[in-house]
XYZ file of C-alpha atoms in Angstrom:
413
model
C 38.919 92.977 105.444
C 37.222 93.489 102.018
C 36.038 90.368 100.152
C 37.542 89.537 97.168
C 33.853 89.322 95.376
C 32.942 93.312 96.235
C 36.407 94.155 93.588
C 35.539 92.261 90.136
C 38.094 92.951 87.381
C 36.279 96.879 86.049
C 34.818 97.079 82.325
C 37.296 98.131 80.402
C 40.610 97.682 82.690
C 42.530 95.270 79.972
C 42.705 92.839 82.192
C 39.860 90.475 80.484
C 37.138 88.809 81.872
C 37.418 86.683 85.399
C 37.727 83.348 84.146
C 38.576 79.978 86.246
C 41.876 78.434 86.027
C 42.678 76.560 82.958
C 43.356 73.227 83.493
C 43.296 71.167 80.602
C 46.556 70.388 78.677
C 47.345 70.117 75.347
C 49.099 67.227 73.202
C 52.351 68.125 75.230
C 52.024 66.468 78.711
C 55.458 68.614 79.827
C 53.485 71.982 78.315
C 51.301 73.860 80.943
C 47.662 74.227 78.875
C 47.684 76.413 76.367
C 45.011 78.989 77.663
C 47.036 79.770 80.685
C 49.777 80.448 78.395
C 47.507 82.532 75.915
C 46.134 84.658 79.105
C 49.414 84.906 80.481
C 50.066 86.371 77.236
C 47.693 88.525 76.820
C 46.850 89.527 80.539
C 49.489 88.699 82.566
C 47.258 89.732 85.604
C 44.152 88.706 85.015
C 40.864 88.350 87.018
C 40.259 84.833 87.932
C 37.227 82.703 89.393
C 38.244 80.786 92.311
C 36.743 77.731 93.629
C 34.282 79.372 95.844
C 32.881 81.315 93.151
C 34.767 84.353 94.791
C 37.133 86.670 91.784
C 40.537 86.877 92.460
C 43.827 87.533 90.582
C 45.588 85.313 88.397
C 49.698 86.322 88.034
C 51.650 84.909 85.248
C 54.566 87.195 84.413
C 57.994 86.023 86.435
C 58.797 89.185 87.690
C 54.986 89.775 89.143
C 55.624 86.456 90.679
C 58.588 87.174 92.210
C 57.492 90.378 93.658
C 54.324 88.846 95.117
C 57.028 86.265 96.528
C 58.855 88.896 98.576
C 56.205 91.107 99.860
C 54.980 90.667 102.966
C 51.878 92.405 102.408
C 50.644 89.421 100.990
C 49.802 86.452 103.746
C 50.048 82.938 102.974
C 47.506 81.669 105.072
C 45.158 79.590 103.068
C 43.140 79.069 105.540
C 41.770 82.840 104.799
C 42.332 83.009 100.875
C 40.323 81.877 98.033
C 42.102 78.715 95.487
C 41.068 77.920 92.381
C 41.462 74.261 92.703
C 39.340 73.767 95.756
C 36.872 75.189 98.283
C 38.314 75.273 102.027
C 35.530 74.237 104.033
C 34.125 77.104 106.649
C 35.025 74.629 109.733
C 38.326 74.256 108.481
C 38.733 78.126 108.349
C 37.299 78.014 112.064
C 40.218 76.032 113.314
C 43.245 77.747 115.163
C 46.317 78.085 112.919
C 49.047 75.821 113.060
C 51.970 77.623 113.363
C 54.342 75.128 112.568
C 52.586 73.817 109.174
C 54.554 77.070 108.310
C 54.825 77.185 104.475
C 51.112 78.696 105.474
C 52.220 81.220 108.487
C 53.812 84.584 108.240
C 56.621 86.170 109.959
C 56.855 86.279 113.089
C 55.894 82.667 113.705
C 56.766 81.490 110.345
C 60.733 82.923 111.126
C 61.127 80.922 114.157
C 60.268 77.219 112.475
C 61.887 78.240 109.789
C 65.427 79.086 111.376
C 65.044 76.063 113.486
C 64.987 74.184 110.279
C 67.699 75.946 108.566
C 70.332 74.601 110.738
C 69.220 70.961 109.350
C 69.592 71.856 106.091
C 72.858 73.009 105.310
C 74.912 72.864 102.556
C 77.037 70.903 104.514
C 74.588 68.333 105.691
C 73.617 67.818 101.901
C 76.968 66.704 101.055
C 77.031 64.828 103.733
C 74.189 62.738 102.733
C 75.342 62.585 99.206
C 77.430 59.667 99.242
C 74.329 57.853 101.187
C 71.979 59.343 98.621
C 74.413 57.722 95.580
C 74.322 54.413 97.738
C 70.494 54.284 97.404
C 70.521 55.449 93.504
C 73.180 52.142 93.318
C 70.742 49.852 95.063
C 68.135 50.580 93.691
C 69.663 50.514 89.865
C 70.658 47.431 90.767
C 67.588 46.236 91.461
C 65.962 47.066 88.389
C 68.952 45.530 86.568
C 69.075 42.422 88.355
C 64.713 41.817 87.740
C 65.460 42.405 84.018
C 63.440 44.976 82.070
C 60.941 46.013 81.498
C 60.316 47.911 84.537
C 58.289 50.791 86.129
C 60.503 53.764 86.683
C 57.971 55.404 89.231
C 57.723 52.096 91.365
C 61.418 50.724 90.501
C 63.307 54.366 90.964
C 61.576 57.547 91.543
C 59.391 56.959 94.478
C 61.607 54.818 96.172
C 64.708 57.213 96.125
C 63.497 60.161 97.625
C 61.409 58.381 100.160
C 64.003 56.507 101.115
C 66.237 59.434 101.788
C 63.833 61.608 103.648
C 62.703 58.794 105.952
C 66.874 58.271 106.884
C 67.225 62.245 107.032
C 63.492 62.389 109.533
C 64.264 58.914 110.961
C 61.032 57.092 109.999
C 61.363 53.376 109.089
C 61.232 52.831 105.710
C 59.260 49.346 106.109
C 56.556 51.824 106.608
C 56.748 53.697 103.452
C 52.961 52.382 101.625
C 51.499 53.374 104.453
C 52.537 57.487 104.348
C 52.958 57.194 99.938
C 49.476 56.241 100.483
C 47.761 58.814 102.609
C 50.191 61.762 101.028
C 49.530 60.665 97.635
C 45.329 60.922 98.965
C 45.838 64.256 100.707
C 47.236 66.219 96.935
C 44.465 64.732 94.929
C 41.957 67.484 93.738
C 39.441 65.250 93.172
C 39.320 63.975 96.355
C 35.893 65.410 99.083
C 37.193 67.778 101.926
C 36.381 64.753 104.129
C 38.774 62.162 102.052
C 41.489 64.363 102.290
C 41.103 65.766 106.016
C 40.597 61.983 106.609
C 44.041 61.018 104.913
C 45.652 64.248 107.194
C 44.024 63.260 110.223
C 45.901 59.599 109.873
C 48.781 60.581 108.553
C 49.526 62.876 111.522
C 48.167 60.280 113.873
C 50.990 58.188 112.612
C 53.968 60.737 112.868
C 52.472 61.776 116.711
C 53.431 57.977 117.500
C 56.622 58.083 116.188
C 57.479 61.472 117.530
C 56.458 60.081 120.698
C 59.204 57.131 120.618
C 62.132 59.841 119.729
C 61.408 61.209 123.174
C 62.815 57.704 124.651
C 64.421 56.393 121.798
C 66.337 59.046 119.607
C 68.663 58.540 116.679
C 70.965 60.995 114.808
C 68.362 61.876 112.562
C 66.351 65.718 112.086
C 63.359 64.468 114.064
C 65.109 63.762 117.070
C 67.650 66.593 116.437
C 64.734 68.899 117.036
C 63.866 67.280 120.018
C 67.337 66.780 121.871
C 69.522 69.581 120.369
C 67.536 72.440 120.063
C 68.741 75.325 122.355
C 66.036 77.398 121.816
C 62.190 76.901 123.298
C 61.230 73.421 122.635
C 59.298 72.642 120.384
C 55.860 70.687 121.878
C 54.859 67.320 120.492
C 52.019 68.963 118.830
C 54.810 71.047 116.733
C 56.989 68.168 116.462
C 54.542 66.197 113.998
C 53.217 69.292 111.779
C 56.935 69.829 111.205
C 57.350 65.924 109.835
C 54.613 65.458 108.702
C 55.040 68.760 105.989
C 58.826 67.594 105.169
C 57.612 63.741 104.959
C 54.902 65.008 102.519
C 57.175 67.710 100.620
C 60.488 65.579 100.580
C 59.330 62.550 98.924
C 55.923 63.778 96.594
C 58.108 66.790 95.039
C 61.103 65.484 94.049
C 59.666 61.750 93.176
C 57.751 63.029 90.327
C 60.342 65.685 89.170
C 62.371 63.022 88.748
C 60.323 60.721 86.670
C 58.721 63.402 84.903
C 62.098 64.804 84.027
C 63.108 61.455 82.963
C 59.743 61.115 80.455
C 60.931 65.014 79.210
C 64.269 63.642 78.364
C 62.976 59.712 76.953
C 60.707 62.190 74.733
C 63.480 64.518 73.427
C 66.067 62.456 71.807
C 68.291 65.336 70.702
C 68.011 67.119 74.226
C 69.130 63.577 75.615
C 71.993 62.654 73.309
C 73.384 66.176 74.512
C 73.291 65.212 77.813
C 74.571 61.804 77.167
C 77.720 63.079 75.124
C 78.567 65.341 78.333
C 77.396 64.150 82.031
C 79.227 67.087 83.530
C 75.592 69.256 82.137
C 73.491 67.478 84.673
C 73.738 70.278 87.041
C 72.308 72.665 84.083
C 69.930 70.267 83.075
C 68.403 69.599 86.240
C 67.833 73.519 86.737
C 66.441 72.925 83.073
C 64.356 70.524 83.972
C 62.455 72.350 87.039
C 61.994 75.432 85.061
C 60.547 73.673 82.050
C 58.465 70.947 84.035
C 55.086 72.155 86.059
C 55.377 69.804 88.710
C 53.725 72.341 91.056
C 50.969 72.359 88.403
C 48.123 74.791 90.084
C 50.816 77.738 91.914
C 50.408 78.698 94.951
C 47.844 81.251 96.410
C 48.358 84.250 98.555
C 46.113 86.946 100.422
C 46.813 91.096 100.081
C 46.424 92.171 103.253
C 46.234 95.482 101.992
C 46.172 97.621 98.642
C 48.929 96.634 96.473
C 50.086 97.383 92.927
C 51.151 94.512 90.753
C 51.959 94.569 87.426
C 49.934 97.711 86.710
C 46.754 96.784 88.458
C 45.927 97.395 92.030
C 45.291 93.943 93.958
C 42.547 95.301 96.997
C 42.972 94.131 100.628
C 41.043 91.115 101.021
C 41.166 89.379 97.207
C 43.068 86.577 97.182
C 46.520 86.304 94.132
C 47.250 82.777 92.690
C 50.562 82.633 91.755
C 51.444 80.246 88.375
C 55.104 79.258 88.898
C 55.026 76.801 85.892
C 53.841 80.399 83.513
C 56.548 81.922 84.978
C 59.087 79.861 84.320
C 58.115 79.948 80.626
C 57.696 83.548 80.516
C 59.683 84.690 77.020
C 60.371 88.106 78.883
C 62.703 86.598 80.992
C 63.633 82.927 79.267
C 64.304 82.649 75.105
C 62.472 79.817 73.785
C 60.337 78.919 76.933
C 58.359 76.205 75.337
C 61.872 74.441 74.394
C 63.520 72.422 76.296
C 67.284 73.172 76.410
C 69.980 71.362 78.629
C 72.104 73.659 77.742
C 70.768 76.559 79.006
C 72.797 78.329 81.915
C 71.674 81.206 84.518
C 68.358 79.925 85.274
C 66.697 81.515 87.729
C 63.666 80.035 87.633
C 60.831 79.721 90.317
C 60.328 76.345 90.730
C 61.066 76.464 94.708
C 59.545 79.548 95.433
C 60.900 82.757 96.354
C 61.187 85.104 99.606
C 60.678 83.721 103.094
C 58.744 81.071 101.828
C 61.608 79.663 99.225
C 61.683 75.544 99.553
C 63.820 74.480 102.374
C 64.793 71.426 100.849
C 65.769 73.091 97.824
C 69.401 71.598 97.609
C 68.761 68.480 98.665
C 66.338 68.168 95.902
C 69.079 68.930 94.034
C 71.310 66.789 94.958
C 69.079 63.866 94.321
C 68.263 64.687 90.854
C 71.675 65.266 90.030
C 73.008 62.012 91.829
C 70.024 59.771 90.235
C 69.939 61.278 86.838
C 73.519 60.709 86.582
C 74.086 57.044 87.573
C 70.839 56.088 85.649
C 71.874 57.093 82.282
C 75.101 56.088 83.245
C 73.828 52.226 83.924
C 71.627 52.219 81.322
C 73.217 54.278 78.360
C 70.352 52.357 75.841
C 67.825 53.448 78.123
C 64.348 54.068 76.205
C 60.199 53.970 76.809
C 58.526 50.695 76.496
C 55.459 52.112 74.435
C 54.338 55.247 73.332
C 54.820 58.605 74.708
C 50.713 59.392 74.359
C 50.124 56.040 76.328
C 51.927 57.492 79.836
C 49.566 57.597 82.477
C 49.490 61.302 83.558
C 48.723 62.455 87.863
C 46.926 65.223 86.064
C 44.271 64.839 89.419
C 47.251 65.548 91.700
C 48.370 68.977 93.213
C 51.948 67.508 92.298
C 51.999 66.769 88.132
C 53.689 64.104 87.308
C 53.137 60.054 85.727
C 51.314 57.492 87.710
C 54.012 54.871 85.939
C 56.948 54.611 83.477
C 57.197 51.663 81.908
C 61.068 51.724 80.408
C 63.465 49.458 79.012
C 67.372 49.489 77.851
């Protein structure tokens, strides 16, 4: 397989010179920075420095993105691609894959976890949970209500909501919540050594292995031990068991915490968009597709490997160089959106790329959903004089984190 350091970007090609991965944001904390938007712009694939100092490709335009998405000549194994965010350590690309971590495995063994997975998350089982979900949005409102304001939105609201409903969906105890917010919140952090974050992986999964262990002896009607007692194809091993919770632990509460209370900031910091939204609650399903298109919560893309020649967007990625995908430039692409930089609640068929696309799209995509819609809802609902406590520039930002998003959110009503 050819290196993606023997194929720089040629003299002359239009594509401009290999450049890392802007990083740094502008006034606008809900704005991706303005020189990814400028090269996406300009070059929408463009040669780009990774983080070992190896050249790869850097592709901005929504339908390049999408395309990459679907073909499977391009491997997500990270394990053998080059990210511009961080260098994976050569003992870590030593290591045996883990099949079941699969959001990094190709078909075949990706397909088999995957349609395991898709019998837990059906539509119907989402609906199912919803009146649970609106149950925990009620509690916790109340809560926040009942301690008087001000309060922290992040600590009060979003974090608790979503990890409270993926711990009753996986059937971990809630009691135990600091102890996984803490070691996923350590694992996403790019500033973080190798060793802090393989150390925060290592206990993390040491923790799941226990309680996948107990399910054996002690199950409940909830996914882990549905995968253990129900399954009718091969069973899965123990060893499967807790790379499967520990990835949906991880993606079920990080993801949609901060969406949520970064979505809540866009709307506290865009009084007209809000007073829309107010004046008609029946648009929350619009604005929370809104919201994940406009928002670059999954702030650095995600990174995949041609495993042979490809042509995208009129250049030819080589076998070998690795592709990092920018969802958050593709969702404000202005060939495919009007008015990307605006955010618009009223805006309808929006097909944007904030879960993915192809075999790899987010399995928890409509429960997400369905806790966005449920929260947002009842909380401007409860609090109809809802408001920031301070100034919009004096947010704390998680601008360190894989997942964007705001450390807190102080709020009042």
């Amino acid at each position: 397989m050819t290196s993606a350091t023997q194929h720089p970007a040629p003299a002359g090609s239009g594509t401009g010179e290999p450049a890392p991965l802007p990083r740094q944001r502008g006034k606008c904390p809900f704005s991706p920075p303005d020189e990814l938007l400028q090269r996406a712009e300009e070059h929408p694939v463009s040669p780009l420095i990774m983080a070992d100092g190896s050249v790869g490709w850097l592709v901005t335009r929504a339908e390049d993105v999408r395309a990459v998405l679907a073909d499977n000549r391009f491997s997500a194994d990270i394990l053998k691609a080059s990210n511009p965010i961080q260098v994976i350590p050569e003992e870590a690309k030593q290591l045996p894959p883990d099949p079941a971590f699969f959001i990094h495995v190709d078909p075949p063994h990706h397909t088999r976890y995957r349609k395991m997975l898709m019998g837990q998350f059906t539509m119907r089982r989402v609906r199912a949970l919803e009146p649970r979900i609106a149950e925990i949005v009620t509690d916790r409102l109340d809560a926040i209500e009942a301690a008087g304001a001000p309060a922290d939105l992040v600590r009060d609201f979003a974090l608790p909501v979503p990890s409270l409903v993926i711990c009753e969906l996986l059937g971990v105890p809630y009691a135990e919540r600091e102890q996984f917010q803490t070691l996923t919140a350590a694992m996403l952090r790019t500033d973080a050594t190798p060793m802090e974050i393989g150390m925060s992986a290592w206990n993390l999964r040491q923790y799941l292995a226990a309680l996948v262990a107990t399910k054996h002896d002690e199950p409940d009607g909830a996914l882990i031990s549905g995968l253990i007692h129900d399954s009718d194809d091969e069973p899965l091993t123990d060893e499967e068991l807790t790379s499967i919770a520990m990835l949906l632990l991880v993606g079920g509460h990080e993801t949609t915490a901060n969406q949520l209370s970064l979505g809540v900031f866009a709307l506290l910091s865009n009084p007209e968009q809000l007073a829309v939204l107010r004046a008609d609650l029946d648009r929350i399903p619009d604005a929370v597709e809104e919201l994940l298109r406009y928002l670059p919560t999954f702030q650095f893309g995600v990174t995949r490997l041609a495993t042979e020649d490809v042509p995208v967007g009129g250049q030819l990625i080589r076998a070998g160089e690795s592709v990092s995908l920018s969802l958050s430039a593709a969702n404000r692409d202005p060939s495919r959106y009007a008015d990307p930089g605006v955010l618009d609640v009223t805006r309808t068929g929006n097909q944007h790329l904030a879960f993915g696309h192809g075999v790899h799209l987010c399995i928890g995509q409509q429960l997400a959903r369905a806790e966005l819609r449920i929260a947002l809802r009842a909380l401007f609902t409860r609090f109809p004089g809802l408001r920031l406590h301070g100034a919009i520039e004096d947010v704390p930002l998680r601008s360190e984190s894989l997942i964007y998003g705001v450390r807190e959110l102080p709020i009042t009503w």
